[in-house]
Each structure stands twice: as C-alpha cells, then as structure tokens.
Amino acid sequence: MSGIDATALDSLRATLRGHVIAPQDDHYDDARSLYNAMIDRRPAAIAQCMGAADVRATIAFAQETGVDLAVRGGGHSGPGLCLIDDGLTLDLSPMRWVRVDPEAATVQVGGGSQLGDLDHETHAFGLGVPAGIMSTTGVGGLTLGGGHGHLTRRYGLTIDSLIAADVVLADGSLVTASEKEHPDLFWALRGGGGNFGVVTSFTYRLHPVHTVGVAATVWPIDRTGDVLRWYREFLPAAPQDLTGFFAVLVIPPGPPFPEPIHGQKMCGVIWCYTGDLEADRLEEVLSVVNDPAPPAFHFTTPMPYPALQTMFDELIPKGLQWYWRGDFFDTISDDAIAVHERYGQGIPTDLSTMHLYPVDGAAHEVGPDETAWAYRDAVWSGVIGGIDPDPANDDLIRQWCVDYWTDLHQHSMGGSYVNFLGEAEGPERVRSTYRGNYDRLASVKRAYDPDSFFRANQNIPPSAA
C-alpha cells in the first residue's frame, strides 16, 4: 500500500499517547533522520510509541489499513531498514528507560533505549552488560542481532546475558519470551533480528565491570601484515580479560594521538582489559606490542567502562554517510592479510575503516544451536565501513567497501553478523548468516508471524506449513 489516508491517520493520533508525525509536520525531517545519512526515505507517518499499548495500537492500525510497517529502535541500521517510503515507522525511541535490580544483578531496559542509557544506570552499581562499542547504538537492534563488543571475550555475546523479552506479536498480543515461556520465540530472538515481533523491553543478567584498562596501539600502515600475523596468534591465546579489535584507519586529529601522526594511514588495536589494574597487569599483558614491529604510538589508561563506550561518539556522530559490509572469520589467513594490506593502503576517506572484532572466549562456551547465532566457532566478526560527511563521496566509499569485501569474502566463513549485512545483499546472504539454524528460524517465523507482517528487516520468510 502507498501512503496513508489523512482521516485514518487522525484516528491513529487519537488512539496513541505518543505523537504521530506526518510529512507536513514541523519535526518530520528530524523524526525520519537516521544515524546513516546515506539513507533518505520518506515514510507516510512515524508513530512515536510511549509504551506497549501504543505499540499494539500501531500494529493494529497497520494490519487494518494494509500499510507497510517498519520498526525503529536506535536508528543505527546501516541499510536503513527502520524506514519505508510511503509506509509507517513504529518508533520506539520514546521508550528510553532502565531499571536496575542490584541485588538480583539484573536490569530491564525499554525497547527504545540506547547503550549509553544502559551503561550509565548499571555503572552506578559496578555492573554491566556486554553490548556494542558506541553509546548511541540502540539496545534493541544490537541485541536482536546477537551483540558483540568490548566485553564479549569475558562475558559472551549480548544475547548470552538476555533473560527475557516482552514482545508484541503481529496479532497484537503481548507475550514474555524466556527459557520457560515461549522458549522457541526466545531462542529465535537471540540473533534472529526483528523478524518475530516488536520487543518493548529486554531483561538482562548483569556482570561485574567498573573501571577497565584501555589501550590504543598503532603501527604504520606498511606493517599491517606483520601486525596481523602476530595478532592472529596472540589474541586467541590471551586471557579472556583482554580483548582488542584490529583496525585499519586514518589517525584522527585529536587526543590521545600526538599531532605528528594525525592524518596518517595506520593499522592498530583498541584494547580493553577487565582484569586486575592495581597490579599493573595491563602493562604486563601488553608488553608484547613491540613484537610485530615498533608501534608509532602506544597509550594506556584506566577508564570507567561507560567512558570507553563513548570514546568514538564524537569521531563518528550521527549524520555521516555510511556504507558497510561484514563477514565472520575463524582465522586470518595469509591471503586475507594480503587483502587487508592492499585496501588499508587505499583507505579512501579519513573516517573509512575496517574492524575485526573478537567473538571468541566466553562466546564459544555456548553451543551453535542454543541460540539463533550460528557462528559460535567464529573468532572474529569483521566489518568494512566506507564513511564520510560529504554525500559527494558516496560512490567512492561504496566502491571501496564493495571491492574490499569482494576480495576478502572468499577468505571468510561465508556468513556475516546480521547487523553488518548491508544494503540489498539478498536472501542467500541472510540464509548464510544462520547456517543450520535457518530452517528452525523459518519455522518459528511461521508460528509467530505466518504472514510475514514484520518483513522490513533482514527477512526470514516463514516456512511452508
């Protein structure tokens, strides 16, 4: 269906506690803006939901009118799947709330919350959830995709800490999914994306984390091969208290990096250490950073965990042009290293980058069929991001990303972290993300959304009855 009748839209406004924003309204452009400014879609309306009642009413409206529906949490979707031209966006962003139970070491989080909301509240109790590396990321999209970040080697994926989720289904019913209630839905939500319903709240198990050791080590870009050959052996054998994601990058013009290396292409590792800082264990563990080659810069400091989570917020704020693609890797082969060397030398813009995030350690302690996340044997989750503030460079960053990914993909495990799937990569790429879990996901989709009402996502069509 294209567009929404004005009279019908008025009826939705009368039903919701939250705002309904249409193209003629003053705040429309702000309401439809995404983290990725490369996406420019014009929904017929945006329903800003204040709670589960608003979510139910919005779903009922979309079902009755036949309008296409998309669901928006934090708005970080790389391909912009939370907006549909001429459709209806169900916007959870007003539902930003966090409730910590320090005695039970659990936290309940509203479906529109961002990681910064979660980190701020839990940090006050010396607790946290393993989730992402940027405070502006939406909790919902990250969790439903699986979720990895600085605490993954120590505490697992985000979904490994998920205890329960409140979900509004396509028929408007509100259910709680957990190990005991709707366990099949709970299994699918842990990595299966937004295919099964609208999650209005998440409940997580909390883990001890407060002040962490943070380090940044960078080497000249022509030492990429030496560093990667060292990194691929060192990190998987390191204690789970230590993690570090590898990157090719252009050094940004600001602290902690000294001015002489600003603007230079380099490779590096951003480290996070959750072990004993009093005994200078971080310096001891990282004393080996000279082994592959002398670093151009090496910096260590203790840091509150939420400060680490906000470290990149100012560098890559909302409103930049993005194009990304990803893959899983169980090893970093010599052939893959040659690809990284070539494309690292050719980084097209100052913000474009490639990251390899470790997803081993505690994440390997969960079986591949225990959650929808099928790549429990992956050691790294890689993403290539073409990034720039200027829309005139869209073709440049897109082509660099696609060429880099095309040459690297043959050295991957074949599938990607679903949140790193890019624009229109196709159903086979979605299938490859879930390996042997795909058919079970399609069966759960048939049980909970047989008409594929929730299809503005990396879609898993329902299996035949």
Short mmCIF file of C-alpha atoms in Angstrom, two decimals:
data_model
loop_
_atom_site.label_atom_id
_atom_site.label_comp_id
_atom_site.label_asym_id
_atom_site.label_seq_id
_atom_site.Cartn_x
_atom_site.Cartn_y
_atom_site.Cartn_z
CA MET A 1 0.00 0.00 0.00
CA SER A 2 1.26 3.53 -0.78
CA GLY A 3 0.61 6.33 1.72
CA ILE A 4 -1.97 6.63 4.49
CA ASP A 5 -5.37 8.30 4.30
CA ALA A 6 -5.45 11.51 6.39
CA THR A 7 -8.65 10.53 8.17
CA ALA A 8 -7.21 7.16 9.10
CA LEU A 9 -4.07 8.86 10.38
CA ASP A 10 -6.18 11.11 12.60
CA SER A 11 -7.74 8.02 14.13
CA LEU A 12 -4.27 6.71 14.97
CA ARG A 13 -3.36 10.05 16.57
CA ALA A 14 -6.46 9.83 18.72
CA THR A 15 -5.50 6.35 19.88
CA LEU A 16 -1.85 6.86 20.83
CA ARG A 17 -0.37 8.56 23.85
CA GLY A 18 2.72 9.30 21.75
CA HIS A 19 2.98 11.58 18.72
CA VAL A 20 2.15 10.65 15.14
CA ILE A 21 4.29 12.68 12.72
CA ALA A 22 3.41 13.11 9.04
CA PRO A 23 5.34 14.79 6.17
CA GLN A 24 3.64 18.14 6.65
CA ASP A 25 4.61 18.35 10.34
CA ASP A 26 7.48 20.57 11.51
CA HIS A 27 9.54 17.80 13.08
CA TYR A 28 9.14 15.30 10.24
CA ASP A 29 12.70 15.54 8.88
CA ASP A 30 14.20 15.17 12.35
CA ALA A 31 11.92 12.23 13.13
CA ARG A 32 12.89 10.35 9.96
CA SER A 33 16.63 11.02 10.20
CA LEU A 34 18.91 8.06 10.84
CA TYR A 35 22.45 7.58 12.08
CA ASN A 36 23.40 6.79 8.46
CA ALA A 37 22.72 9.93 6.42
CA MET A 38 23.14 7.98 3.17
CA ILE A 39 19.59 6.70 3.78
CA ASP A 40 16.91 9.18 2.70
CA ARG A 41 13.46 7.64 2.92
CA ARG A 42 10.11 9.34 3.39
CA PRO A 43 7.62 7.30 5.42
CA ALA A 44 3.96 8.31 5.23
CA ALA A 45 3.94 8.58 9.04
CA ILE A 46 6.03 7.93 12.12
CA ALA A 47 4.25 6.67 15.25
CA GLN A 48 6.32 7.53 18.31
CA CYS A 49 5.21 4.94 20.82
CA MET A 50 5.28 5.65 24.55
CA GLY A 51 4.63 2.09 25.67
CA ALA A 52 3.28 -1.35 24.84
CA ALA A 53 -0.27 -0.02 24.44
CA ASP A 54 0.91 2.38 21.70
CA VAL A 55 2.85 -0.43 20.04
CA ARG A 56 -0.22 -2.66 20.00
CA ALA A 57 -2.38 0.13 18.58
CA THR A 58 0.15 0.93 15.85
CA ILE A 59 0.41 -2.70 14.81
CA ALA A 60 -3.40 -2.99 14.74
CA PHE A 61 -3.60 0.15 12.59
CA ALA A 62 -1.05 -1.19 10.11
CA GLN A 63 -2.84 -4.54 9.94
CA GLU A 64 -6.24 -2.92 9.37
CA THR A 65 -5.07 -0.43 6.73
CA GLY A 66 -2.59 -2.73 4.98
CA VAL A 67 0.22 -0.17 5.20
CA ASP A 68 3.80 -1.47 5.24
CA LEU A 69 5.37 -1.31 8.71
CA ALA A 70 8.97 -0.80 9.81
CA VAL A 71 10.25 -0.79 13.39
CA ARG A 72 12.82 1.67 14.68
CA GLY A 73 14.78 1.39 17.92
CA GLY A 74 18.03 3.37 18.00
CA GLY A 75 18.07 4.17 14.28
CA HIS A 76 21.57 2.73 13.73
CA SER A 77 20.51 0.35 10.94
CA GLY A 78 23.21 0.56 8.25
CA PRO A 79 20.83 -0.17 5.37
CA GLY A 80 18.07 1.91 6.98
CA LEU A 81 15.60 -0.92 7.41
CA CYS A 82 13.65 1.04 10.03
CA LEU A 83 12.18 3.34 7.37
CA ILE A 84 9.98 2.55 4.35
CA ASP A 85 8.99 5.02 1.67
CA ASP A 86 5.22 5.71 1.99
CA GLY A 87 4.95 3.24 4.87
CA LEU A 88 4.56 3.53 8.64
CA THR A 89 7.50 3.56 11.05
CA LEU A 90 6.78 2.31 14.55
CA ASP A 91 9.31 4.37 16.51
CA LEU A 92 10.33 3.06 19.94
CA SER A 93 12.69 5.95 20.71
CA PRO A 94 10.41 7.48 23.42
CA MET A 95 10.71 4.19 25.35
CA ARG A 96 14.14 5.01 26.83
CA TRP A 97 14.17 3.75 30.40
CA VAL A 98 16.37 1.47 32.50
CA ARG A 99 15.57 -0.27 35.81
CA VAL A 100 18.42 -1.94 37.70
CA ASP A 101 17.95 -4.56 40.40
CA PRO A 102 21.42 -4.61 42.00
CA GLU A 103 20.57 -7.39 44.44
CA ALA A 104 19.42 -9.75 41.71
CA ALA A 105 22.11 -8.38 39.33
CA THR A 106 19.55 -7.88 36.56
CA VAL A 107 18.38 -4.93 34.50
CA GLN A 108 15.23 -4.26 32.49
CA VAL A 109 15.56 -1.90 29.54
CA GLY A 110 12.96 -0.17 27.36
CA GLY A 111 12.92 -1.10 23.68
CA GLY A 112 13.94 2.37 22.52
CA SER A 113 16.95 2.68 24.83
CA GLN A 114 20.50 3.26 23.69
CA LEU A 115 23.63 1.63 25.09
CA GLY A 116 24.54 4.87 26.85
CA ASP A 117 21.31 4.69 28.85
CA LEU A 118 22.07 1.11 29.88
CA ASP A 119 25.73 1.75 30.73
CA HIS A 120 25.01 4.86 32.77
CA GLU A 121 22.50 3.19 35.07
CA THR A 122 24.33 -0.12 35.57
CA HIS A 123 27.73 1.54 36.09
CA ALA A 124 26.48 3.10 39.33
CA PHE A 125 26.37 -0.43 40.78
CA GLY A 126 29.66 -1.67 39.27
CA LEU A 127 27.75 -3.82 36.80
CA GLY A 128 27.23 -4.02 33.05
CA VAL A 129 26.02 -5.95 30.02
CA PRO A 130 28.34 -6.98 27.16
CA ALA A 131 27.00 -4.82 24.33
CA GLY A 132 28.49 -2.86 21.45
CA ILE A 133 31.22 -0.20 21.33
CA MET A 134 29.22 3.03 20.88
CA SER A 135 26.83 4.62 23.36
CA THR A 136 24.41 5.78 20.64
CA THR A 137 23.68 2.26 19.39
CA GLY A 138 20.13 1.06 20.00
CA VAL A 139 19.85 -1.71 22.58
CA GLY A 140 17.06 -3.43 20.63
CA GLY A 141 18.67 -3.84 17.22
CA LEU A 142 22.02 -4.78 18.73
CA THR A 143 20.51 -7.43 20.99
CA LEU A 144 18.23 -8.98 18.38
CA GLY A 145 21.22 -9.36 16.06
CA GLY A 146 23.34 -11.01 18.76
CA GLY A 147 25.51 -8.20 20.08
CA HIS A 148 29.27 -8.10 20.50
CA GLY A 149 31.67 -5.56 21.95
CA HIS A 150 34.48 -4.94 24.44
CA LEU A 151 33.17 -7.48 26.99
CA THR A 152 32.47 -10.38 24.61
CA ARG A 153 35.60 -12.43 25.32
CA ARG A 154 34.96 -12.06 29.07
CA TYR A 155 31.15 -12.37 29.28
CA GLY A 156 29.89 -13.56 25.89
CA LEU A 157 27.51 -12.02 23.39
CA THR A 158 24.72 -9.67 24.45
CA ILE A 159 22.18 -12.43 23.87
CA ASP A 160 24.07 -14.68 26.28
CA SER A 161 23.03 -12.29 29.06
CA LEU A 162 19.42 -11.96 27.90
CA ILE A 163 16.96 -13.43 30.40
CA ALA A 164 13.61 -12.38 28.96
CA ALA A 165 11.91 -10.11 26.43
CA ASP A 166 8.42 -8.62 26.31
CA VAL A 167 7.20 -8.87 22.72
CA VAL A 168 4.16 -7.55 20.88
CA LEU A 169 3.36 -10.03 18.11
CA ALA A 170 1.77 -9.46 14.71
CA ASP A 171 -1.68 -10.31 16.09
CA GLY A 172 -1.31 -7.61 18.77
CA SER A 173 -0.84 -9.96 21.70
CA LEU A 174 1.86 -9.19 24.28
CA VAL A 175 3.95 -12.15 25.43
CA THR A 176 7.04 -12.65 27.54
CA ALA A 177 9.69 -14.84 25.93
CA SER A 178 12.16 -16.64 28.18
CA GLU A 179 13.59 -20.11 28.75
CA LYS A 180 10.27 -21.08 30.40
CA GLU A 181 7.73 -19.03 28.42
CA HIS A 182 7.62 -19.22 24.64
CA PRO A 183 11.10 -20.79 24.60
CA ASP A 184 11.05 -21.20 20.82
CA LEU A 185 10.48 -17.47 20.39
CA PHE A 186 13.15 -16.72 22.98
CA TRP A 187 15.60 -18.89 21.04
CA ALA A 188 14.81 -17.05 17.80
CA LEU A 189 15.04 -13.56 19.31
CA ARG A 190 18.64 -14.26 20.34
CA GLY A 191 20.19 -13.43 16.99
CA GLY A 192 17.27 -13.73 14.58
CA GLY A 193 16.75 -9.98 14.18
CA GLY A 194 13.43 -8.16 14.10
CA ASN A 195 11.57 -10.94 12.31
CA PHE A 196 9.26 -12.06 15.10
CA GLY A 197 7.69 -9.07 16.80
CA VAL A 198 8.32 -5.73 18.49
CA VAL A 199 10.31 -6.05 21.70
CA THR A 200 9.11 -3.46 24.18
CA SER A 201 11.57 -4.41 26.93
CA PHE A 202 14.62 -6.60 27.48
CA THR A 203 15.80 -8.13 30.76
CA TYR A 204 19.50 -8.96 31.13
CA ARG A 205 21.78 -10.65 33.62
CA LEU A 206 24.43 -8.19 34.84
CA HIS A 207 28.17 -8.79 35.28
CA PRO A 208 30.87 -7.08 37.33
CA VAL A 209 32.55 -4.25 35.40
CA HIS A 210 33.51 -0.77 36.53
CA THR A 211 36.93 0.65 35.68
CA VAL A 212 38.69 -1.06 32.78
CA GLY A 213 42.16 -0.78 31.32
CA VAL A 214 42.08 0.89 27.91
CA ALA A 215 44.94 0.97 25.43
CA ALA A 216 45.46 2.11 21.86
CA THR A 217 48.37 0.81 19.83
CA VAL A 218 49.02 1.91 16.24
CA TRP A 219 51.65 0.97 13.70
CA PRO A 220 52.46 2.40 10.25
CA ILE A 221 50.13 1.01 7.59
CA ASP A 222 53.01 -0.76 5.83
CA ARG A 223 53.37 -3.01 8.90
CA THR A 224 49.79 -4.34 8.56
CA GLY A 225 50.98 -7.79 7.53
CA ASP A 226 53.44 -8.11 10.43
CA VAL A 227 50.88 -6.92 12.94
CA LEU A 228 48.08 -9.20 11.70
CA ARG A 229 50.34 -12.27 11.68
CA TRP A 230 51.18 -11.52 15.32
CA TYR A 231 47.64 -10.53 16.33
CA ARG A 232 46.01 -13.69 14.91
CA GLU A 233 48.18 -15.83 17.21
CA PHE A 234 48.40 -13.57 20.25
CA LEU A 235 44.81 -12.61 20.97
CA PRO A 236 43.04 -16.01 20.84
CA ALA A 237 45.66 -17.31 23.29
CA ALA A 238 45.38 -14.28 25.60
CA PRO A 239 43.38 -14.32 28.86
CA GLN A 240 39.66 -13.65 28.42
CA ASP A 241 40.07 -10.49 30.50
CA LEU A 242 41.83 -8.97 27.49
CA THR A 243 40.19 -8.08 24.20
CA GLY A 244 41.27 -5.88 21.34
CA PHE A 245 39.76 -5.15 17.96
CA PHE A 246 42.08 -4.67 14.99
CA ALA A 247 41.55 -1.78 12.58
CA VAL A 248 42.96 -0.10 9.52
CA LEU A 249 42.32 3.61 9.87
CA VAL A 250 43.38 7.20 9.36
CA ILE A 251 44.56 8.66 12.68
CA PRO A 252 42.05 11.31 13.80
CA PRO A 253 43.21 14.82 14.72
CA GLY A 254 42.86 14.73 18.47
CA PRO A 255 43.78 13.01 21.75
CA PRO A 256 45.11 10.58 22.67
CA PHE A 257 47.03 10.61 19.40
CA PRO A 258 50.00 13.01 19.09
CA GLU A 259 49.92 15.64 16.35
CA PRO A 260 52.81 14.20 14.24
CA ILE A 261 50.72 11.13 13.32
CA HIS A 262 47.41 12.93 12.71
CA GLY A 263 46.01 12.12 9.27
CA GLN A 264 48.35 9.17 8.67
CA LYS A 265 47.07 5.80 7.47
CA MET A 266 47.85 3.18 10.09
CA CYS A 267 46.78 -0.15 11.49
CA GLY A 268 46.07 -0.59 15.17
CA VAL A 269 44.35 -2.32 18.05
CA ILE A 270 41.99 -0.77 20.62
CA TRP A 271 42.36 -2.83 23.78
CA CYS A 272 40.08 -3.36 26.78
CA TYR A 273 41.21 -5.17 29.93
CA THR A 274 38.83 -6.23 32.71
CA GLY A 275 41.47 -7.80 34.94
CA ASP A 276 43.44 -6.50 37.94
CA LEU A 277 44.56 -2.93 37.29
CA GLU A 278 46.12 -2.46 40.72
CA ALA A 279 48.88 -4.93 39.90
CA ASP A 280 49.71 -3.22 36.57
CA ARG A 281 48.60 -6.36 34.80
CA LEU A 282 47.56 -4.44 31.68
CA GLU A 283 51.10 -3.19 31.11
CA GLU A 284 52.41 -6.69 31.68
CA VAL A 285 49.93 -8.31 29.29
CA LEU A 286 50.58 -5.70 26.59
CA SER A 287 54.34 -5.66 26.97
CA VAL A 288 54.40 -7.72 23.76
CA VAL A 289 53.09 -4.94 21.48
CA ASN A 290 56.65 -4.38 20.25
CA ASP A 291 56.88 -7.97 18.98
CA PRO A 292 55.39 -7.44 15.47
CA ALA A 293 57.02 -4.02 14.95
CA PRO A 294 57.74 -0.89 16.99
CA PRO A 295 54.45 0.99 17.44
CA ALA A 296 54.13 4.54 16.17
CA PHE A 297 52.12 5.20 19.34
CA HIS A 298 51.05 3.18 22.38
CA PHE A 299 48.81 4.59 25.09
CA THR A 300 47.27 3.02 28.20
CA THR A 301 44.94 4.39 30.87
CA PRO A 302 42.32 3.22 33.37
CA MET A 303 38.86 4.37 32.33
CA PRO A 304 35.28 3.99 33.58
CA TYR A 305 33.56 1.49 31.31
CA PRO A 306 30.90 3.99 30.10
CA ALA A 307 33.71 6.37 29.07
CA LEU A 308 35.18 3.66 26.85
CA GLN A 309 31.73 3.14 25.34
CA THR A 310 31.54 6.83 24.38
CA MET A 311 35.11 7.08 23.06
CA PHE A 312 34.07 7.07 19.38
CA ASP A 313 30.83 9.05 19.67
CA GLU A 314 32.31 12.42 18.72
CA LEU A 315 34.52 10.96 16.00
CA ILE A 316 31.63 9.34 14.12
CA PRO A 317 28.45 11.21 15.10
CA LYS A 318 25.00 10.83 13.62
CA GLY A 319 24.64 12.30 10.13
CA LEU A 320 27.61 10.84 8.25
CA GLN A 321 27.40 8.86 5.01
CA TRP A 322 27.92 5.13 5.66
CA TYR A 323 28.23 2.02 3.53
CA TRP A 324 29.21 -1.24 5.23
CA ARG A 325 29.54 -4.98 4.76
CA GLY A 326 30.77 -7.77 7.02
CA ASP A 327 31.81 -11.39 7.37
CA PHE A 328 32.85 -13.92 10.03
CA PHE A 329 36.38 -15.34 10.17
CA ASP A 330 37.76 -18.33 12.06
CA THR A 331 41.31 -17.47 11.03
CA ILE A 332 43.17 -14.59 9.44
CA SER A 333 44.87 -16.32 6.54
CA ASP A 334 47.94 -15.05 4.73
CA ASP A 335 45.76 -14.46 1.66
CA ALA A 336 43.33 -12.39 3.77
CA ILE A 337 46.24 -10.41 5.17
CA ALA A 338 47.31 -9.52 1.64
CA VAL A 339 43.82 -8.11 1.03
CA HIS A 340 43.96 -6.04 4.22
CA GLU A 341 47.37 -4.70 3.24
CA ARG A 342 46.14 -3.61 -0.18
CA TYR A 343 42.92 -1.92 0.88
CA GLY A 344 44.41 -0.43 4.04
CA GLN A 345 46.86 1.43 1.84
CA GLY A 346 43.91 2.68 -0.22
CA ILE A 347 41.56 3.97 2.53
CA PRO A 348 39.51 6.50 0.54
CA THR A 349 38.45 8.99 3.25
CA ASP A 350 39.60 9.98 6.73
CA LEU A 351 36.80 8.12 8.54
CA SER A 352 36.65 4.94 6.41
CA THR A 353 37.89 1.88 8.25
CA MET A 354 37.89 -1.89 8.69
CA HIS A 355 37.45 -3.58 12.09
CA LEU A 356 37.94 -7.18 13.23
CA TYR A 357 36.03 -7.72 16.48
CA PRO A 358 36.95 -10.77 18.61
CA VAL A 359 33.98 -13.09 19.22
CA ASP A 360 35.78 -15.98 20.91
CA GLY A 361 36.39 -16.58 24.62
CA ALA A 362 33.14 -16.78 26.58
CA ALA A 363 31.10 -16.57 23.37
CA HIS A 364 32.49 -20.00 22.45
CA GLU A 365 31.07 -21.53 25.63
CA VAL A 366 27.56 -21.53 24.11
CA GLY A 367 26.63 -24.13 21.50
CA PRO A 368 25.77 -23.18 17.90
CA ASP A 369 22.19 -24.43 18.25
CA GLU A 370 21.49 -22.94 21.71
CA THR A 371 20.64 -19.54 20.19
CA ALA A 372 19.95 -18.34 16.66
CA TRP A 373 23.56 -17.05 16.43
CA ALA A 374 25.09 -19.93 14.47
CA TYR A 375 28.75 -18.87 14.24
CA ARG A 376 29.93 -19.87 17.70
CA ASP A 377 33.15 -21.10 16.06
CA ALA A 378 33.93 -17.68 14.57
CA VAL A 379 36.93 -15.93 16.12
CA TRP A 380 36.39 -12.52 14.51
CA SER A 381 33.41 -10.56 13.22
CA GLY A 382 34.68 -8.24 10.52
CA VAL A 383 33.12 -5.08 9.13
CA ILE A 384 34.28 -2.75 6.39
CA GLY A 385 32.88 0.77 6.65
CA GLY A 386 33.10 3.44 3.99
CA ILE A 387 32.39 6.64 5.96
CA ASP A 388 32.45 10.34 5.08
CA PRO A 389 30.47 13.51 5.85
CA ASP A 390 30.19 14.55 2.18
CA PRO A 391 27.43 12.95 0.04
CA ALA A 392 29.61 13.69 -3.00
CA ASN A 393 31.87 10.84 -1.83
CA ASP A 394 29.08 8.23 -1.62
CA ASP A 395 30.20 6.38 -4.75
CA LEU A 396 33.83 6.46 -3.61
CA ILE A 397 33.23 4.95 -0.19
CA ARG A 398 30.69 2.45 -1.53
CA GLN A 399 33.06 1.16 -4.20
CA TRP A 400 35.98 0.83 -1.77
CA CYS A 401 33.78 -1.13 0.63
CA VAL A 402 32.34 -3.44 -2.02
CA ASP A 403 35.71 -4.11 -3.65
CA TYR A 404 37.39 -4.75 -0.29
CA TRP A 405 34.58 -7.08 0.80
CA THR A 406 34.54 -8.93 -2.55
CA ASP A 407 38.26 -9.69 -2.38
CA LEU A 408 38.10 -10.65 1.31
CA HIS A 409 34.89 -12.68 1.30
CA GLN A 410 36.50 -15.77 -0.26
CA HIS A 411 38.73 -15.99 2.83
CA SER A 412 35.80 -15.77 5.26
CA MET A 413 33.47 -18.36 6.81
CA GLY A 414 30.74 -17.41 4.33
CA GLY A 415 28.25 -15.63 6.58
CA SER A 416 28.05 -12.31 8.41
CA TYR A 417 26.85 -10.87 11.68
CA VAL A 418 23.31 -9.94 10.68
CA ASN A 419 23.74 -6.36 11.92
CA PHE A 420 26.65 -5.96 9.46
CA LEU A 421 24.66 -7.08 6.43
CA GLY A 422 24.47 -4.19 4.01
CA GLU A 423 22.03 -2.87 1.50
CA ALA A 424 20.18 -5.41 -0.66
CA GLU A 425 22.66 -8.26 -0.21
CA GLY A 426 19.86 -10.75 -0.89
CA PRO A 427 18.15 -13.72 0.75
CA GLU A 428 21.09 -16.08 0.29
CA ARG A 429 23.28 -13.82 2.39
CA VAL A 430 20.63 -13.86 5.12
CA ARG A 431 20.49 -17.66 4.92
CA SER A 432 24.28 -17.90 5.13
CA THR A 433 24.18 -15.85 8.35
CA TYR A 434 22.20 -18.56 10.13
CA ARG A 435 23.69 -21.77 8.68
CA GLY A 436 21.82 -24.80 10.00
CA ASN A 437 19.61 -22.65 12.24
CA TYR A 438 17.85 -21.05 9.29
CA ASP A 439 15.12 -23.67 8.86
CA ARG A 440 14.28 -23.57 12.56
CA LEU A 441 14.03 -19.77 12.38
CA ALA A 442 11.69 -20.06 9.40
CA SER A 443 9.56 -22.46 11.44
CA VAL A 444 9.39 -20.03 14.38
CA LYS A 445 8.51 -17.28 11.91
CA ARG A 446 5.60 -19.41 10.67
CA ALA A 447 4.38 -19.91 14.24
CA TYR A 448 4.55 -16.26 15.31
CA ASP A 449 4.29 -14.25 12.07
CA PRO A 450 2.85 -16.54 9.38
CA ASP A 451 2.03 -13.66 7.00
CA SER A 452 5.49 -12.09 7.36
CA PHE A 453 3.99 -8.87 8.65
CA PHE A 454 7.41 -7.99 10.08
CA ARG A 455 9.42 -8.04 6.87
CA ALA A 456 11.22 -4.68 6.85
CA ASN A 457 14.39 -6.37 8.14
CA GLN A 458 16.96 -8.93 7.03
CA ASN A 459 13.95 -11.08 6.39
CA ILE A 460 13.43 -14.77 7.10
CA PRO A 461 10.25 -15.83 5.27
CA PRO A 462 8.01 -18.28 7.17
CA SER A 463 8.44 -21.90 6.20
CA ALA A 464 5.61 -23.74 4.45
CA ALA A 465 3.14 -25.44 6.77
#
